[in-house]
Every structure is written in C-alpha cells, then in structure tokens.
Amino acid sequence: MSSTWPILQRLSLIMITFFLQQFFTNTSHGDVGTAARYSPPYSPTACYGSDPSQLPSSNLFAAAGDGIWDNGASCGRQYLVRCISASQPGTCVQGQTIQIRIIDSVGSAPSLPSSNGTTMVLSTTAFQTIANASVVAFINIEFQQV
Ligand SMILES: *[C@@H]1O[C@H](CO)[C@@H](O)[C@H](O)[C@H]1NC(C)=O
Ligand SMILES: *[C@@H]1O[C@H](CO)[C@@H](O)[C@H](O)[C@H]1NC(C)=O
C-alpha cells in the first residue's frame, strides 16, 4: 500500500504538467512582434506595382519587415493583428483585432515608417484601429497568419 503513493504522486505531477502545458499552448494564439505605421503614398508597392486596385479598399494593409517578408512570398498573406502593449500605457485599443494584408516590403515602400526595424508597418487606418496613433512610434503586437 505505502509503495503505491510515490507512483501516484509522480503520476499526478505528470498530469498537472501536461494540463499546464496544454493551457499555455492553447491560450497563446500567435507570435509576438512590433508594428510601426506609415502614411500615403502607399503606391507603388513591391507586390502590386502601381496598380492601386490591388490595395484593400478597407485600407487595412501593411508592409512586411525583413522577418516576415520572405523574399516576396508574403505578398497577399493575411494576418490577424492586435495591440498588446506600448511604451505609453493606454495606447492599445482593448479588444480590437484587425485583419491586414501584406502589400509591400518596408525596405521598398514609398514612405518611411514611424519606427525602423519593426515586424510590420501598418497603414495609418490599420494602426489607428488598434492603437492611439498620436502617442507612440511603435506598438507591441500579437499576430497570426490566417
Ligand atoms: C529609419 O532609417 C532611415 C534610414 O537610415 C532614416 O532616414 C530614418 O530617419 C529612420 N527613421 C526613424 C524613425 O528613426
Ligand atoms: C490618445 O492619447 C492622447 C494623449 O495621451 C489623449 O489626449 C487622447 O485622448 C487619446 N485618444 C484616445 C482615442 O484614446
């Protein structure tokens, strides 16, 4: 009888570890990165040239930073993006997620980003939907390809 207890204890530890791992895996939906913003002109783009009809009419689009540009394979990819924090508290619009399409690379975009070296650079419309744009040059984001 007494020799079964260590086994039961070990089993419950394994099970607790397993459930904790499941919990944290399931609640993390995407990658963490940073996003700056840029302003018009947005065209011409590295993905679509000078054809403005290729830009989403919602204006929810972004230029890809080096980490996700993928040599142009990222053109047209769509990401869910939400603001998770910023240097200034209260910058993020809580509970707001946007879906953006990659239309350009940051390096070849016709206008400069508000901050260099971010994961992606959002259109003004996209940035303003998830953050108080007047306060910071970049925000920390969670993003997930869809
Ligand atoms: C980003 O880098 C470019 C080129 O070095 C520079 O002209 C620009 O001022 C930088 N932007 C910011 C926000 O620091
Ligand atoms: C954005 O931040 C500024 C400066 O802190 C503040 O005055 C303004 O009310 C904020 N706007 C929103 C929509 O939260």
CSV table of N, CA and C in Angstrom, one decimal, chain A:
chain,number,residue,atom,x,y,z
A,1,MET,N,0.8,-1.2,0.0
A,1,MET,CA,0.0,0.0,0.0
A,1,MET,C,0.9,1.3,0.0
A,2,SER,N,1.8,1.3,0.9
A,2,SER,CA,2.6,2.5,1.0
A,2,SER,C,3.5,2.7,-0.2
A,3,SER,N,3.9,1.6,-0.9
A,3,SER,CA,4.7,1.8,-2.0
A,3,SER,C,4.0,2.4,-3.3
A,4,THR,N,2.6,2.4,-3.2
A,4,THR,CA,1.9,2.9,-4.4
A,4,THR,C,1.9,4.5,-4.3
A,5,TRP,N,2.1,5.1,-3.2
A,5,TRP,CA,1.9,6.5,-3.1
A,5,TRP,C,2.9,7.3,-3.9
A,6,PRO,N,4.2,6.9,-3.9
A,6,PRO,CA,5.1,7.6,-4.7
A,6,PRO,C,4.8,7.6,-6.2
A,7,ILE,N,4.2,6.5,-6.6
A,7,ILE,CA,3.8,6.3,-8.1
A,7,ILE,C,2.7,7.3,-8.3
A,8,LEU,N,1.7,7.3,-7.4
A,8,LEU,CA,0.5,8.2,-7.6
A,8,LEU,C,1.0,9.6,-7.7
A,9,GLN,N,1.9,10.0,-6.8
A,9,GLN,CA,2.3,11.3,-6.7
A,9,GLN,C,3.0,11.7,-8.0
A,10,ARG,N,3.9,10.8,-8.5
A,10,ARG,CA,4.6,11.0,-9.8
A,10,ARG,C,3.6,11.2,-10.9
A,11,LEU,N,2.6,10.3,-10.9
A,11,LEU,CA,1.6,10.4,-12.0
A,11,LEU,C,0.8,11.7,-12.0
A,12,SER,N,0.4,12.2,-10.8
A,12,SER,CA,-0.3,13.4,-10.7
A,12,SER,C,0.6,14.6,-11.1
A,13,LEU,N,1.9,14.5,-10.8
A,13,LEU,CA,2.8,15.6,-11.2
A,13,LEU,C,2.8,15.7,-12.8
A,14,ILE,N,2.9,14.5,-13.4
A,14,ILE,CA,3.0,14.4,-14.8
A,14,ILE,C,1.7,15.0,-15.4
A,15,MET,N,0.6,14.6,-14.8
A,15,MET,CA,-0.7,15.1,-15.3
A,15,MET,C,-0.9,16.6,-15.2
A,16,ILE,N,-0.4,17.1,-14.0
A,16,ILE,CA,-0.5,18.6,-13.8
A,16,ILE,C,0.3,19.3,-14.8
A,17,THR,N,1.6,18.8,-15.0
A,17,THR,CA,2.5,19.4,-16.0
A,17,THR,C,1.8,19.4,-17.4
A,18,PHE,N,1.2,18.3,-17.8
A,18,PHE,CA,0.6,18.1,-19.1
A,18,PHE,C,-0.5,19.1,-19.2
A,19,PHE,N,-1.4,19.3,-18.2
A,19,PHE,CA,-2.5,20.2,-18.4
A,19,PHE,C,-2.1,21.7,-18.4
A,20,LEU,N,-1.0,22.0,-17.6
A,20,LEU,CA,-0.5,23.3,-17.7
A,20,LEU,C,0.1,23.7,-19.1
A,21,GLN,N,0.8,22.7,-19.6
A,21,GLN,CA,1.3,22.9,-21.0
A,21,GLN,C,0.2,23.1,-22.0
A,22,GLN,N,-0.8,22.3,-21.9
A,22,GLN,CA,-2.0,22.4,-22.8
A,22,GLN,C,-2.6,23.8,-22.7
A,23,PHE,N,-2.8,24.2,-21.4
A,23,PHE,CA,-3.4,25.5,-21.1
A,23,PHE,C,-2.6,26.7,-21.8
A,24,PHE,N,-1.3,26.7,-21.6
A,24,PHE,CA,-0.5,27.8,-22.1
A,24,PHE,C,-0.4,27.7,-23.6
A,25,THR,N,-0.3,26.5,-24.2
A,25,THR,CA,-0.3,26.4,-25.6
A,25,THR,C,-1.5,26.9,-26.3
A,26,ASN,N,-2.7,26.5,-25.7
A,26,ASN,CA,-3.9,26.9,-26.2
A,26,ASN,C,-4.3,28.4,-26.1
A,27,THR,N,-3.7,29.1,-25.1
A,27,THR,CA,-4.1,30.4,-24.9
A,27,THR,C,-3.1,31.4,-25.6
A,28,SER,N,-2.0,30.8,-26.2
A,28,SER,CA,-1.1,31.7,-27.0
A,28,SER,C,-1.5,31.5,-28.5
A,29,HIS,N,-2.1,32.5,-29.1
A,29,HIS,CA,-2.6,32.3,-30.4
A,29,HIS,C,-1.7,32.7,-31.5
A,30,GLY,N,-0.6,33.4,-31.3
A,30,GLY,CA,0.2,33.8,-32.4
A,30,GLY,C,1.6,34.2,-31.9
A,31,ASP,N,2.3,34.9,-32.8
A,31,ASP,CA,3.6,35.3,-32.5
A,31,ASP,C,3.6,36.8,-31.9
A,32,VAL,N,4.6,37.1,-31.2
A,32,VAL,CA,4.7,38.5,-30.7
A,32,VAL,C,5.7,39.3,-31.5
A,33,GLY,N,5.4,40.5,-31.8
A,33,GLY,CA,6.3,41.3,-32.6
A,33,GLY,C,6.0,42.8,-32.3
A,34,THR,N,6.4,43.6,-33.3
A,34,THR,CA,6.2,45.1,-33.2
A,34,THR,C,5.7,45.6,-34.5
A,35,ALA,N,4.9,46.7,-34.4
A,35,ALA,CA,4.4,47.4,-35.6
A,35,ALA,C,4.6,48.9,-35.5
A,36,ALA,N,5.1,49.4,-36.6
A,36,ALA,CA,5.1,50.9,-36.7
A,36,ALA,C,3.9,51.3,-37.7
A,37,ARG,N,3.9,52.5,-38.1
A,37,ARG,CA,2.9,52.9,-39.1
A,37,ARG,C,3.5,53.7,-40.2
A,38,TYR,N,2.9,53.8,-41.4
A,38,TYR,CA,3.3,54.7,-42.4
A,38,TYR,C,2.1,55.4,-43.1
A,39,SER,N,2.4,56.4,-43.8
A,39,SER,CA,1.4,57.3,-44.4
A,39,SER,C,1.4,57.3,-45.9
A,40,PRO,N,0.4,57.7,-46.6
A,40,PRO,CA,0.4,57.8,-48.0
A,40,PRO,C,1.6,58.7,-48.5
A,41,PRO,N,2.1,58.5,-49.7
A,41,PRO,CA,1.7,57.5,-50.7
A,41,PRO,C,2.1,56.1,-50.4
A,42,TYR,N,1.1,55.1,-50.6
A,42,TYR,CA,1.4,53.7,-50.4
A,42,TYR,C,1.8,53.0,-51.7
A,43,SER,N,1.5,53.6,-52.8
A,43,SER,CA,1.8,53.0,-54.1
A,43,SER,C,2.9,53.8,-54.8
A,44,PRO,N,3.8,53.2,-55.6
A,44,PRO,CA,3.8,51.8,-56.0
A,44,PRO,C,4.3,50.9,-54.9
A,45,THR,N,3.9,49.6,-54.9
A,45,THR,CA,4.3,48.6,-53.9
A,45,THR,C,5.1,47.5,-54.6
A,46,ALA,N,5.9,46.8,-53.8
A,46,ALA,CA,6.8,45.7,-54.2
A,46,ALA,C,5.9,44.6,-54.7
A,47,CYS,N,4.7,44.4,-54.2
A,47,CYS,CA,3.8,43.3,-54.5
A,47,CYS,C,3.0,43.6,-55.8
A,48,TYR,N,2.5,44.8,-55.9
A,48,TYR,CA,1.5,45.0,-57.0
A,48,TYR,C,1.9,46.2,-57.9
A,49,GLY,N,3.1,46.7,-57.8
A,49,GLY,CA,3.5,47.8,-58.7
A,49,GLY,C,2.6,49.0,-58.5
A,50,SER,N,2.2,49.6,-59.6
A,50,SER,CA,1.5,50.9,-59.4
A,50,SER,C,0.0,50.7,-59.5
A,51,ASP,N,-0.5,49.4,-59.4
A,51,ASP,CA,-1.9,49.1,-59.6
A,51,ASP,C,-2.7,49.4,-58.3
A,52,PRO,N,-3.3,50.5,-58.1
A,52,PRO,CA,-4.0,50.8,-56.8
A,52,PRO,C,-5.2,49.9,-56.6
A,53,SER,N,-5.7,49.3,-57.6
A,53,SER,CA,-6.9,48.4,-57.4
A,53,SER,C,-6.6,47.2,-56.6
A,54,GLN,N,-5.2,46.9,-56.5
A,54,GLN,CA,-4.8,45.7,-55.7
A,54,GLN,C,-4.8,46.0,-54.2
A,55,LEU,N,-4.9,47.3,-53.8
A,55,LEU,CA,-4.9,47.6,-52.4
A,55,LEU,C,-6.2,47.4,-51.8
A,56,PRO,N,-6.3,46.8,-50.6
A,56,PRO,CA,-7.7,46.5,-50.0
A,56,PRO,C,-8.4,47.9,-49.8
A,57,SER,N,-9.7,47.9,-50.2
A,57,SER,CA,-10.5,49.1,-50.1
A,57,SER,C,-10.7,49.5,-48.7
A,58,SER,N,-10.6,48.5,-47.7
A,58,SER,CA,-10.7,48.8,-46.3
A,58,SER,C,-9.5,49.6,-45.8
A,59,ASN,N,-8.5,49.7,-46.6
A,59,ASN,CA,-7.2,50.3,-46.2
A,59,ASN,C,-6.5,49.6,-45.0
A,60,LEU,N,-7.0,48.3,-44.8
A,60,LEU,CA,-6.3,47.5,-43.7
A,60,LEU,C,-5.2,46.7,-44.4
A,61,PHE,N,-4.0,47.3,-44.5
A,61,PHE,CA,-2.9,46.6,-45.1
A,61,PHE,C,-1.6,47.0,-44.4
A,62,ALA,N,-0.5,46.3,-44.8
A,62,ALA,CA,0.8,46.5,-44.1
A,62,ALA,C,1.9,46.2,-45.0
A,63,ALA,N,3.1,46.8,-44.7
A,63,ALA,CA,4.3,46.5,-45.4
A,63,ALA,C,5.1,45.5,-44.4
A,64,ALA,N,5.7,44.5,-45.0
A,64,ALA,CA,6.3,43.4,-44.2
A,64,ALA,C,7.8,43.9,-43.9
A,65,GLY,N,8.1,43.7,-42.6
A,65,GLY,CA,9.5,43.9,-42.2
A,65,GLY,C,10.4,42.7,-42.7
A,66,ASP,N,11.7,42.8,-42.5
A,66,ASP,CA,12.6,41.7,-43.0
A,66,ASP,C,12.2,40.3,-42.5
A,67,GLY,N,11.8,40.3,-41.2
A,67,GLY,CA,11.5,39.0,-40.6
A,67,GLY,C,10.3,38.2,-41.3
A,68,ILE,N,9.4,38.9,-41.9
A,68,ILE,CA,8.2,38.2,-42.4
A,68,ILE,C,8.1,38.4,-43.9
A,69,TRP,N,9.0,39.2,-44.5
A,69,TRP,CA,8.9,39.5,-46.0
A,69,TRP,C,9.0,38.2,-46.8
A,70,ASP,N,9.9,37.3,-46.4
A,70,ASP,CA,10.1,36.0,-47.0
A,70,ASP,C,10.3,36.1,-48.5
A,71,ASN,N,11.2,37.1,-48.9
A,71,ASN,CA,11.6,37.3,-50.3
A,71,ASN,C,10.4,37.5,-51.2
A,72,GLY,N,9.3,38.1,-50.7
A,72,GLY,CA,8.2,38.4,-51.5
A,72,GLY,C,7.1,37.4,-51.5
A,73,ALA,N,7.4,36.2,-50.9
A,73,ALA,CA,6.4,35.2,-50.7
A,73,ALA,C,5.2,35.6,-49.8
A,74,SER,N,5.5,36.6,-49.0
A,74,SER,CA,4.5,37.1,-48.1
A,74,SER,C,3.4,38.0,-48.8
A,75,CYS,N,3.7,38.4,-50.0
A,75,CYS,CA,2.7,39.2,-50.7
A,75,CYS,C,1.3,38.6,-50.7
A,76,GLY,N,0.3,39.3,-50.2
A,76,GLY,CA,-1.1,38.8,-50.2
A,76,GLY,C,-1.4,38.0,-48.9
A,77,ARG,N,-0.4,37.7,-48.1
A,77,ARG,CA,-0.7,37.0,-46.9
A,77,ARG,C,-1.5,37.9,-46.0
A,78,GLN,N,-2.4,37.2,-45.2
A,78,GLN,CA,-3.2,38.0,-44.3
A,78,GLN,C,-2.9,37.6,-42.9
A,79,TYR,N,-2.9,38.6,-42.0
A,79,TYR,CA,-2.6,38.4,-40.6
A,79,TYR,C,-3.7,39.0,-39.7
A,80,LEU,N,-4.0,38.3,-38.7
A,80,LEU,CA,-4.8,38.9,-37.6
A,80,LEU,C,-3.8,39.6,-36.7
A,81,VAL,N,-4.0,40.9,-36.3
A,81,VAL,CA,-3.1,41.7,-35.5
A,81,VAL,C,-3.8,42.4,-34.4
A,82,ARG,N,-3.3,42.3,-33.2
A,82,ARG,CA,-3.8,43.1,-32.1
A,82,ARG,C,-2.7,43.7,-31.3
A,83,CYS,N,-3.0,44.8,-30.7
A,83,CYS,CA,-2.0,45.6,-29.9
A,83,CYS,C,-2.0,45.0,-28.5
A,84,ILE,N,-0.8,44.6,-28.0
A,84,ILE,CA,-0.7,44.1,-26.7
A,84,ILE,C,-0.1,45.0,-25.7
A,85,SER,N,0.7,45.9,-26.1
A,85,SER,CA,1.3,46.9,-25.2
A,85,SER,C,2.1,48.0,-25.9
A,86,ALA,N,2.4,49.0,-25.2
A,86,ALA,CA,3.2,50.1,-25.8
A,86,ALA,C,4.0,50.8,-24.7
A,87,SER,N,4.9,51.7,-25.1
A,87,SER,CA,5.7,52.4,-24.0
A,87,SER,C,4.8,53.3,-23.2
A,88,GLN,N,3.7,53.7,-23.8
A,88,GLN,CA,2.8,54.6,-23.1
A,88,GLN,C,1.5,53.8,-22.7
A,89,PRO,N,1.2,53.7,-21.4
A,89,PRO,CA,0.0,53.0,-21.0
A,89,PRO,C,-1.3,53.6,-21.7
A,90,GLY,N,-2.2,52.7,-22.0
A,90,GLY,CA,-3.5,53.2,-22.6
A,90,GLY,C,-3.4,53.4,-24.1
A,91,THR,N,-2.3,53.1,-24.7
A,91,THR,CA,-2.2,53.3,-26.1
A,91,THR,C,-3.0,52.2,-26.9
A,92,CYS,N,-3.0,51.0,-26.4
A,92,CYS,CA,-3.8,49.9,-27.2
A,92,CYS,C,-5.3,50.1,-27.0
A,93,VAL,N,-6.0,49.9,-28.1
A,93,VAL,CA,-7.4,49.9,-28.1
A,93,VAL,C,-7.8,48.5,-27.7
A,94,GLN,N,-8.3,48.3,-26.5
A,94,GLN,CA,-8.6,47.0,-25.9
A,94,GLN,C,-9.6,46.2,-26.7
A,95,GLY,N,-9.3,44.9,-26.9
A,95,GLY,CA,-10.3,44.0,-27.5
A,95,GLY,C,-10.4,44.2,-29.0
A,96,GLN,N,-9.5,45.0,-29.6
A,96,GLN,CA,-9.6,45.2,-31.1
A,96,GLN,C,-8.6,44.4,-31.9
A,97,THR,N,-9.1,43.6,-32.8
A,97,THR,CA,-8.2,42.8,-33.7
A,97,THR,C,-8.5,43.2,-35.1
A,98,ILE,N,-7.5,43.4,-35.9
A,98,ILE,CA,-7.7,43.7,-37.3
A,98,ILE,C,-7.1,42.6,-38.2
A,99,GLN,N,-7.6,42.5,-39.4
A,99,GLN,CA,-7.1,41.5,-40.4
A,99,GLN,C,-6.5,42.4,-41.5
A,100,ILE,N,-5.1,42.2,-41.6
A,100,ILE,CA,-4.5,43.0,-42.7
A,100,ILE,C,-3.8,42.1,-43.7
A,101,ARG,N,-3.6,42.8,-44.9
A,101,ARG,CA,-2.9,42.0,-46.0
A,101,ARG,C,-1.6,42.7,-46.3
A,102,ILE,N,-0.6,41.8,-46.5
A,102,ILE,CA,0.7,42.4,-46.9
A,102,ILE,C,0.7,42.8,-48.3
A,103,ILE,N,1.1,44.1,-48.5
A,103,ILE,CA,1.2,44.6,-49.9
A,103,ILE,C,2.5,45.1,-50.3
A,104,ASP,N,3.5,45.1,-49.4
A,104,ASP,CA,4.8,45.7,-49.7
A,104,ASP,C,5.8,45.2,-48.7
A,105,SER,N,7.1,45.6,-49.0
A,105,SER,CA,8.1,45.4,-48.0
A,105,SER,C,8.5,46.7,-47.5
A,106,VAL,N,8.9,46.8,-46.2
A,106,VAL,CA,9.2,48.0,-45.6
A,106,VAL,C,10.3,48.7,-46.3
A,107,GLY,N,11.3,47.9,-46.8
A,107,GLY,CA,12.5,48.5,-47.4
A,107,GLY,C,12.2,49.2,-48.7
A,108,SER,N,11.2,48.8,-49.5
A,108,SER,CA,10.9,49.5,-50.7
A,108,SER,C,9.6,50.3,-50.7
A,109,ALA,N,9.0,50.4,-49.6
A,109,ALA,CA,7.8,51.3,-49.5
A,109,ALA,C,8.1,52.7,-49.8
A,110,PRO,N,7.1,53.4,-50.5
A,110,PRO,CA,7.4,54.8,-50.9
A,110,PRO,C,7.4,55.8,-49.8
A,111,SER,N,7.0,55.5,-48.6
A,111,SER,CA,7.1,56.4,-47.5
A,111,SER,C,7.7,55.7,-46.3
A,112,LEU,N,8.4,56.5,-45.4
A,112,LEU,CA,9.2,56.0,-44.3
A,112,LEU,C,8.3,55.6,-43.2
A,113,PRO,N,8.7,54.5,-42.4
A,113,PRO,CA,7.9,54.1,-41.3
A,113,PRO,C,8.2,55.0,-40.1
A,114,SER,N,7.2,55.0,-39.1
A,114,SER,CA,7.4,55.8,-37.9
A,114,SER,C,8.5,55.3,-37.0
A,115,SER,N,8.9,54.0,-37.2
A,115,SER,CA,10.0,53.4,-36.4
A,115,SER,C,10.6,52.4,-37.3
A,116,ASN,N,12.0,52.3,-37.2
A,116,ASN,CA,12.7,51.3,-38.0
A,116,ASN,C,12.8,50.0,-37.3
A,117,GLY,N,12.9,48.9,-38.1
A,117,GLY,CA,13.2,47.6,-37.5
A,117,GLY,C,12.0,46.8,-37.0
A,118,THR,N,10.8,47.2,-37.2
A,118,THR,CA,9.6,46.5,-36.7
A,118,THR,C,9.2,45.3,-37.6
A,119,THR,N,8.4,44.4,-37.0
A,119,THR,CA,8.0,43.2,-37.7
A,119,THR,C,7.2,43.6,-38.9
A,120,MET,N,6.3,44.6,-38.8
A,120,MET,CA,5.5,45.1,-39.9
A,120,MET,C,5.2,46.6,-39.7
A,121,VAL,N,4.8,47.2,-40.8
A,121,VAL,CA,4.5,48.6,-40.8
A,121,VAL,C,3.0,48.7,-41.3
A,122,LEU,N,2.1,49.2,-40.4
A,122,LEU,CA,0.7,49.2,-40.7
A,122,LEU,C,0.3,50.5,-41.4
A,123,SER,N,-0.7,50.5,-42.3
A,123,SER,CA,-1.3,51.7,-42.8
A,123,SER,C,-1.8,52.5,-41.7
A,124,THR,N,-2.0,53.8,-42.0
A,124,THR,CA,-2.5,54.7,-40.9
A,124,THR,C,-3.8,54.2,-40.4
A,125,THR,N,-4.7,53.8,-41.3
A,125,THR,CA,-6.0,53.3,-40.9
A,125,THR,C,-5.9,52.1,-40.0
A,126,ALA,N,-5.0,51.1,-40.4
A,126,ALA,CA,-4.9,49.9,-39.6
A,126,ALA,C,-4.3,50.2,-38.2
A,127,PHE,N,-3.3,51.0,-38.2
A,127,PHE,CA,-2.7,51.4,-36.9
A,127,PHE,C,-3.7,52.1,-36.0
A,128,GLN,N,-4.4,53.0,-36.5
A,128,GLN,CA,-5.4,53.8,-35.7
A,128,GLN,C,-6.5,52.9,-35.2
A,129,THR,N,-6.8,51.8,-35.9
A,129,THR,CA,-7.9,51.0,-35.4
A,129,THR,C,-7.5,50.2,-34.1
A,130,ILE,N,-6.2,49.9,-33.9
A,130,ILE,CA,-5.9,49.1,-32.8
A,130,ILE,C,-5.1,50.0,-31.7
A,131,ALA,N,-4.7,51.2,-32.1
A,131,ALA,CA,-3.9,52.0,-31.1
A,131,ALA,C,-4.1,53.5,-31.2
A,132,ASN,N,-3.8,54.2,-30.2
A,132,ASN,CA,-3.9,55.6,-30.2
A,132,ASN,C,-2.6,56.1,-30.9
A,133,ALA,N,-2.8,56.5,-32.2
A,133,ALA,CA,-1.7,56.7,-33.0
A,133,ALA,C,-0.9,58.0,-32.7
A,134,SER,N,-1.5,58.9,-31.9
A,134,SER,CA,-0.8,60.1,-31.7
A,134,SER,C,0.3,60.0,-30.6
A,135,VAL,N,0.3,58.9,-29.9
A,135,VAL,CA,1.2,58.8,-28.8
A,135,VAL,C,2.6,58.2,-29.0
A,136,VAL,N,2.6,57.1,-29.7
A,136,VAL,CA,3.9,56.3,-29.8
A,136,VAL,C,4.2,56.0,-31.3
A,137,ALA,N,5.6,55.7,-31.5
A,137,ALA,CA,6.1,55.4,-32.9
A,137,ALA,C,5.8,54.0,-33.2
A,138,PHE,N,5.8,53.1,-32.2
A,138,PHE,CA,5.5,51.7,-32.5
A,138,PHE,C,4.8,51.0,-31.3
A,139,ILE,N,4.2,49.9,-31.6
A,139,ILE,CA,3.5,49.2,-30.5
A,139,ILE,C,3.9,47.7,-30.6
A,140,ASN,N,3.7,47.0,-29.5
A,140,ASN,CA,4.0,45.6,-29.4
A,140,ASN,C,2.7,44.9,-29.8
A,141,ILE,N,2.8,43.9,-30.7
A,141,ILE,CA,1.6,43.2,-31.3
A,141,ILE,C,1.7,41.7,-31.1
A,142,GLU,N,0.5,41.1,-31.2
A,142,GLU,CA,0.4,39.7,-31.4
A,142,GLU,C,-0.1,39.5,-32.8
A,143,PHE,N,0.5,38.6,-33.5
A,143,PHE,CA,0.0,38.5,-34.9
A,143,PHE,C,0.0,37.0,-35.3
A,144,GLN,N,-0.9,36.7,-36.2
A,144,GLN,CA,-1.1,35.3,-36.6
A,144,GLN,C,-1.6,35.2,-38.0
A,145,GLN,N,-0.9,34.4,-38.8
A,145,GLN,CA,-1.3,34.3,-40.2
A,145,GLN,C,-2.7,33.6,-40.3
A,146,VAL,N,-3.5,34.0,-41.2
A,146,VAL,CA,-4.8,33.3,-41.4
A,146,VAL,C,-4.9,32.8,-42.9
